[in-house]
Coordinates of N, CA and C and ligand atoms in Angstrom, one line a residue:
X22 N -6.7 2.4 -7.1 CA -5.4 1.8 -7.1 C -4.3 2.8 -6.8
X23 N -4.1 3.7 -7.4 CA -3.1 5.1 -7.4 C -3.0 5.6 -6.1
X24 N -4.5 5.3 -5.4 CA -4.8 6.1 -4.1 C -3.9 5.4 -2.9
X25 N -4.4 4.0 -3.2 CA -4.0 2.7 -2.1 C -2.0 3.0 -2.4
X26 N -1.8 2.9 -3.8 CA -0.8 3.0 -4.0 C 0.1 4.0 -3.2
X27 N -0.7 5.3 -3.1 CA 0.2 6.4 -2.6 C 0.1 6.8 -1.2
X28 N -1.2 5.8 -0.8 CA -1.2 5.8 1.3 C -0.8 4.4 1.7
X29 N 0.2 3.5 0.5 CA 1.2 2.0 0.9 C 2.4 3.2 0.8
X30 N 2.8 3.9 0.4 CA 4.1 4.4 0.1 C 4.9 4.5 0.9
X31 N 6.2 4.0 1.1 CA 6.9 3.2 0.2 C 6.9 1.9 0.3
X32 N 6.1 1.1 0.8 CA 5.7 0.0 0.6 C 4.7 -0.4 -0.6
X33 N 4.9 -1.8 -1.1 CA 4.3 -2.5 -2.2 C 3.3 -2.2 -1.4
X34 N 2.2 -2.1 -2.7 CA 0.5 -2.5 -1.9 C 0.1 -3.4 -3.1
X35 N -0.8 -4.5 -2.8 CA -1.7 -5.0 -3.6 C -2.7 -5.3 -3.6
X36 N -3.7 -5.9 -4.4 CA -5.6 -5.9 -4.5 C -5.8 -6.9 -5.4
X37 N -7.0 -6.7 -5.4 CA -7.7 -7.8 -6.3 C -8.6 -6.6 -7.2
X38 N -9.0 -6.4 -8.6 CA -10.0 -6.2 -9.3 C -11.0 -7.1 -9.7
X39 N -12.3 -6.4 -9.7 CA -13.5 -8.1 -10.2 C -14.5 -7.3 -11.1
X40 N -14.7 -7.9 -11.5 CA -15.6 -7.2 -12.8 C -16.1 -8.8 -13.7
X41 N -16.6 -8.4 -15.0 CA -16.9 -9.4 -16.0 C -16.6 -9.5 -17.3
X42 N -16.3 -9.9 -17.6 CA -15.2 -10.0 -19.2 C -14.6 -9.1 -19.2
X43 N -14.4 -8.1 -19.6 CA -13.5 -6.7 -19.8 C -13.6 -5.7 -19.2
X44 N -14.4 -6.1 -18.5 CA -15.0 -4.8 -17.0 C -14.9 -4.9 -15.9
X45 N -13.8 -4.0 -15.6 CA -13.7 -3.9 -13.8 C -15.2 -2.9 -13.0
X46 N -15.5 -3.6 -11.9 CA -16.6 -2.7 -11.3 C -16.5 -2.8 -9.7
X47 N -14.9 -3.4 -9.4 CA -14.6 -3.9 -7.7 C -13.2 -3.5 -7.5
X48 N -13.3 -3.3 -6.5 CA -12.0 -3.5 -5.9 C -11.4 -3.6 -4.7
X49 N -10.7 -4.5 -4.1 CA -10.4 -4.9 -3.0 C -8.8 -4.6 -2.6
X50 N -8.9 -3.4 -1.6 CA -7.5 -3.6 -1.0 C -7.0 -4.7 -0.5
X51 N -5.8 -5.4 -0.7 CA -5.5 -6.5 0.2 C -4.0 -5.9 1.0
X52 N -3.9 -7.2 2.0 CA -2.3 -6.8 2.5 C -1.6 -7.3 2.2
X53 N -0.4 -6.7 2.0 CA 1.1 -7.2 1.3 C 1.9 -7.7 2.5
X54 N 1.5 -9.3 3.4 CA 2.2 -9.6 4.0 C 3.9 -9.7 3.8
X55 N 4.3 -9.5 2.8 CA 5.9 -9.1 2.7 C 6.2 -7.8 3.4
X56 N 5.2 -6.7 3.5 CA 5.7 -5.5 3.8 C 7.0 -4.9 3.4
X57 N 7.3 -5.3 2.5 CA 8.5 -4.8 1.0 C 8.5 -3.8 0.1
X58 N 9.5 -2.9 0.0 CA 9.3 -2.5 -1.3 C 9.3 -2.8 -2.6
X59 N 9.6 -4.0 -2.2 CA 10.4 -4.7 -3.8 C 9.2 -5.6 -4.0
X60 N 8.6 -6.2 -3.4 CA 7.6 -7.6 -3.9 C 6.1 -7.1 -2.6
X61 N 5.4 -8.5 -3.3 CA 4.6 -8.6 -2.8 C 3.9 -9.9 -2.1
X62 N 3.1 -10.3 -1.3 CA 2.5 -11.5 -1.3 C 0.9 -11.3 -0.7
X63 N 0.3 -12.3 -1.2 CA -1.4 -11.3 -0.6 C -1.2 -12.7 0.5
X64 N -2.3 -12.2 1.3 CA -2.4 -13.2 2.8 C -3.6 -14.1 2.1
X65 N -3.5 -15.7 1.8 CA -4.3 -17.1 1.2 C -5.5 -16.6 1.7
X66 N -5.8 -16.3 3.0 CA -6.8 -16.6 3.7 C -8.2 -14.6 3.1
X67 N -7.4 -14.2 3.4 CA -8.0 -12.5 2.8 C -8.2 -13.2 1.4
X68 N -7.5 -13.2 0.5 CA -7.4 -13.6 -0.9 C -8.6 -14.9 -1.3
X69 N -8.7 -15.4 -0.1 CA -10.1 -16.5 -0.6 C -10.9 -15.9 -0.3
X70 N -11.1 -15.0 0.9 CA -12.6 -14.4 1.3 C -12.9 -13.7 -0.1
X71 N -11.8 -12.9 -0.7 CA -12.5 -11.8 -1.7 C -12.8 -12.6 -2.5
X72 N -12.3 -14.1 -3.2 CA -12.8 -14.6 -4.9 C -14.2 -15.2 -4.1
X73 N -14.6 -15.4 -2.8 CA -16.0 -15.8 -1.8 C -16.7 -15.0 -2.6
X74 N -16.7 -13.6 -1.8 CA -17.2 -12.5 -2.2 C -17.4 -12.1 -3.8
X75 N -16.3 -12.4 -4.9 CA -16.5 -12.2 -5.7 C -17.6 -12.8 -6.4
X76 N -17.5 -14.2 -6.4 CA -18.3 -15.3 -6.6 C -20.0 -15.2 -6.2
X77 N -19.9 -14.1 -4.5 CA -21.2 -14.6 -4.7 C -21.6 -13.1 -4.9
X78 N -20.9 -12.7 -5.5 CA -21.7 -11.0 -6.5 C -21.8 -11.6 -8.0
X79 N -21.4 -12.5 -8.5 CA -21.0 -12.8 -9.6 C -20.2 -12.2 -10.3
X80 N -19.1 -12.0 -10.0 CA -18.1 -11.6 -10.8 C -17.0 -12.4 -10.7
X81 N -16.0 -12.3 -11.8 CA -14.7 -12.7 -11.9 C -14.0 -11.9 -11.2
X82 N -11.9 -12.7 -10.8 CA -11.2 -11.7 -10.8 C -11.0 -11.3 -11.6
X83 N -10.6 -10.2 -12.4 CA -10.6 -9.7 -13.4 C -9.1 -9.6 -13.2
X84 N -8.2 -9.0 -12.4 CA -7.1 -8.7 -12.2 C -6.0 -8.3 -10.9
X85 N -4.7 -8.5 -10.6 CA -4.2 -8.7 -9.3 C -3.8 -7.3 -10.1
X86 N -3.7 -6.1 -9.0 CA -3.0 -5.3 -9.2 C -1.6 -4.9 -7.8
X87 N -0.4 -4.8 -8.3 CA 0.2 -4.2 -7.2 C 0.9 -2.8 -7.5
X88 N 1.9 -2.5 -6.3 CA 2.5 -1.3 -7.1 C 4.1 -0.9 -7.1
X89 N 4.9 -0.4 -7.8 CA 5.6 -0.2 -8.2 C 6.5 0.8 -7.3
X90 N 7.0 1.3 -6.1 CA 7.3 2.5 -5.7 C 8.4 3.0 -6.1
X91 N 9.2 2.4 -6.8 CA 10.5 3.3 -7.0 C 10.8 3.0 -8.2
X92 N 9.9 1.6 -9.0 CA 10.2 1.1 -10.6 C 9.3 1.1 -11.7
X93 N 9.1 1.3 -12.5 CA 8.3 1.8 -14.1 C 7.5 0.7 -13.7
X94 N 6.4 1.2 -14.9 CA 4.8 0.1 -14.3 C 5.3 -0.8 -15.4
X95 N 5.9 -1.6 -15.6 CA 6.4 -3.1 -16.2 C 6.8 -4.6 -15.2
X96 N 6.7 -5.2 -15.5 CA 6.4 -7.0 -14.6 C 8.2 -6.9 -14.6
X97 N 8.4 -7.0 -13.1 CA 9.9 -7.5 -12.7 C 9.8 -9.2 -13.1
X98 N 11.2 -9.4 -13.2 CA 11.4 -11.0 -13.4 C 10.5 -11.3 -12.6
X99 N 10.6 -11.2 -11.2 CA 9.6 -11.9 -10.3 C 8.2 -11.8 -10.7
X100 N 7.7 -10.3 -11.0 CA 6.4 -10.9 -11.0 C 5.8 -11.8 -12.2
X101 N 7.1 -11.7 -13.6 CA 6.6 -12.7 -15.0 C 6.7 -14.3 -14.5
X102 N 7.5 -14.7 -13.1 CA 7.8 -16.1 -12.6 C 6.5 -16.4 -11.8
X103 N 6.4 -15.3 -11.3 CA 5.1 -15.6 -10.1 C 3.8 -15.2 -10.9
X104 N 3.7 -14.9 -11.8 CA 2.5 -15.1 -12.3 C 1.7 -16.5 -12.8
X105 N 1.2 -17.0 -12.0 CA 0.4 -18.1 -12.3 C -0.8 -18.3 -12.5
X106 N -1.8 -17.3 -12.9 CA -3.0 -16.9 -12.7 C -3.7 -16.9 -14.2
X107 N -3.9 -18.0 -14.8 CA -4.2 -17.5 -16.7 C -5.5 -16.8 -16.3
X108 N -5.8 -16.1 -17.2 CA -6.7 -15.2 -17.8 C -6.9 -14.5 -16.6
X109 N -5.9 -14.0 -15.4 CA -6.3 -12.3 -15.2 C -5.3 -11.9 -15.2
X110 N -5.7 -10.4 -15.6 CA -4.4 -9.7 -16.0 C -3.9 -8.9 -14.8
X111 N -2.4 -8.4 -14.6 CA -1.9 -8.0 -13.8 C -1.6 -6.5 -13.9
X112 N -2.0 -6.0 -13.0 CA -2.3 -4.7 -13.4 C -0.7 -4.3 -12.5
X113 N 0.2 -2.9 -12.9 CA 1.0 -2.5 -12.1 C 1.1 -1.3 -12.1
X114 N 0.8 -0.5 -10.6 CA 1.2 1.2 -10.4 C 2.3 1.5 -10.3
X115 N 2.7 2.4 -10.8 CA 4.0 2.7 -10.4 C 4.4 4.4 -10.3
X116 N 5.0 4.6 -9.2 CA 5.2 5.5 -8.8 C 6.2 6.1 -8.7
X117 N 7.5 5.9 -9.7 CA 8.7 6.0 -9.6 C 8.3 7.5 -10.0
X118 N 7.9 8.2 -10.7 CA 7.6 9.3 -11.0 C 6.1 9.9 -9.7
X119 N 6.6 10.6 -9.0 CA 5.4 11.1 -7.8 C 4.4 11.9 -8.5
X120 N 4.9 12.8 -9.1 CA 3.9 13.7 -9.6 C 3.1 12.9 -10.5
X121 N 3.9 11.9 -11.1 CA 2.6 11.2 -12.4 C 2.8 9.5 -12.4
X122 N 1.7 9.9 -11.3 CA 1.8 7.5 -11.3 C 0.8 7.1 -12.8
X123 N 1.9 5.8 -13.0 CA 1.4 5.3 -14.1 C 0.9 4.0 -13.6
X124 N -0.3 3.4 -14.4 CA -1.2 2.5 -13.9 C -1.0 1.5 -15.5
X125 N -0.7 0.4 -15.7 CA -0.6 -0.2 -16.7 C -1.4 -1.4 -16.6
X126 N -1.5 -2.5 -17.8 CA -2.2 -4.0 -17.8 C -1.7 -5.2 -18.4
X127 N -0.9 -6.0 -17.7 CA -0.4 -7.1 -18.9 C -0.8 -8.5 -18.4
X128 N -0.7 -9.2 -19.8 CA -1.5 -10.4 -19.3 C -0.1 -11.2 -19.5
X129 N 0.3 -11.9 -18.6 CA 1.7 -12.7 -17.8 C 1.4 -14.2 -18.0
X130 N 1.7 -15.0 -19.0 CA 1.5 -16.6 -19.1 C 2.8 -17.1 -20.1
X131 N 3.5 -17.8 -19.1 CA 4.8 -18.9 -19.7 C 6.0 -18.3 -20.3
X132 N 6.0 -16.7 -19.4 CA 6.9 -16.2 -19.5 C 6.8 -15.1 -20.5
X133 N 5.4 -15.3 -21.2 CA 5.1 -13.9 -22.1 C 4.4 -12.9 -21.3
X134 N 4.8 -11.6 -21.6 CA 4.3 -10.6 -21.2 C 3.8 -9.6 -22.5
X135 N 2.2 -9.2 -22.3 CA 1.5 -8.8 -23.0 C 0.8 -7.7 -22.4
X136 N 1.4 -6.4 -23.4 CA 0.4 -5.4 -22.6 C -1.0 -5.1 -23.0
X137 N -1.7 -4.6 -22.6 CA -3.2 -4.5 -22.6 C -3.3 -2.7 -22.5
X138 N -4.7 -2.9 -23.2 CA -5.1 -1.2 -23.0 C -5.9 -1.2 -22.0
X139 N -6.1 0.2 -21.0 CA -7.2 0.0 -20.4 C -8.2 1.0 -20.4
X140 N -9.3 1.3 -20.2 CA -9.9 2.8 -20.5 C -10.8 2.7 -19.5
X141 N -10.8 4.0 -18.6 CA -11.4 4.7 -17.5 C -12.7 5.1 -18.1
X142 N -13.9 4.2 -17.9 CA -15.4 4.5 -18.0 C -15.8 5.0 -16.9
X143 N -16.2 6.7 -17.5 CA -16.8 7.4 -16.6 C -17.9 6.8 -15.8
Ligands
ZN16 ZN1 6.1 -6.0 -9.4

């Protein structure tokens, strides 16, 4: 994510994570047809092939991640409005800091934002 995040720069990038209950084990670059810094939008058609693909690996999405290039890894109004997705969580990179991107997890439903922990299994 950090990587995709820092060869979008300064453009948003976003993805899909897929994994199974609490475990990410995929990940899919997608394209940010906005081509924005500020937001994002995945392209319907990419975005159904991967939950295809997800599905027929058996996995869930686990989570939409995008990234942050110039603002702290926290959900903009926009993305707590445009979150419509119950039970995956939204992952956000953020880069406003170069030397040290921060990668965060919150789960976004009805206007609550809930952060999550996440831990890097070797
Ligand atoms: Zn955002």
């Amino acid at each position: 994510m950090i990587a995709h995040a820092t060869e979008g720069f300064p453009l948003e990038v976003c993805g899909i994570l897929g994994g199974n209950g609490d475990t990410v084990s995929a990940i899919y670059r997608m394209t940010n047809t906005d081509q924005s810094n500020e937001h994002f939008m995945m392209d319907p058609r990419e975005q159904f092939a991967v939950v295809k693909e997800l599905r027929a690996k058996g996995l869930e999405m686990s989570a939409i991640y995008h990234s942050h290039p110039e603002t702290p890894a926290r959900p903009s109004e926009e993305d707590i409005r445009l979150a419509q997705t119950p039970g995956v969580s939204h992952v956000i990179v953020s880069l406003a800091t170069a030397e040290e991107p921060v990668a965060r997890s919150f789960r976004i439903g009805d206007g609550i934002v809930e952060a999550q922990q996440m831990v890097i299994i070797p």
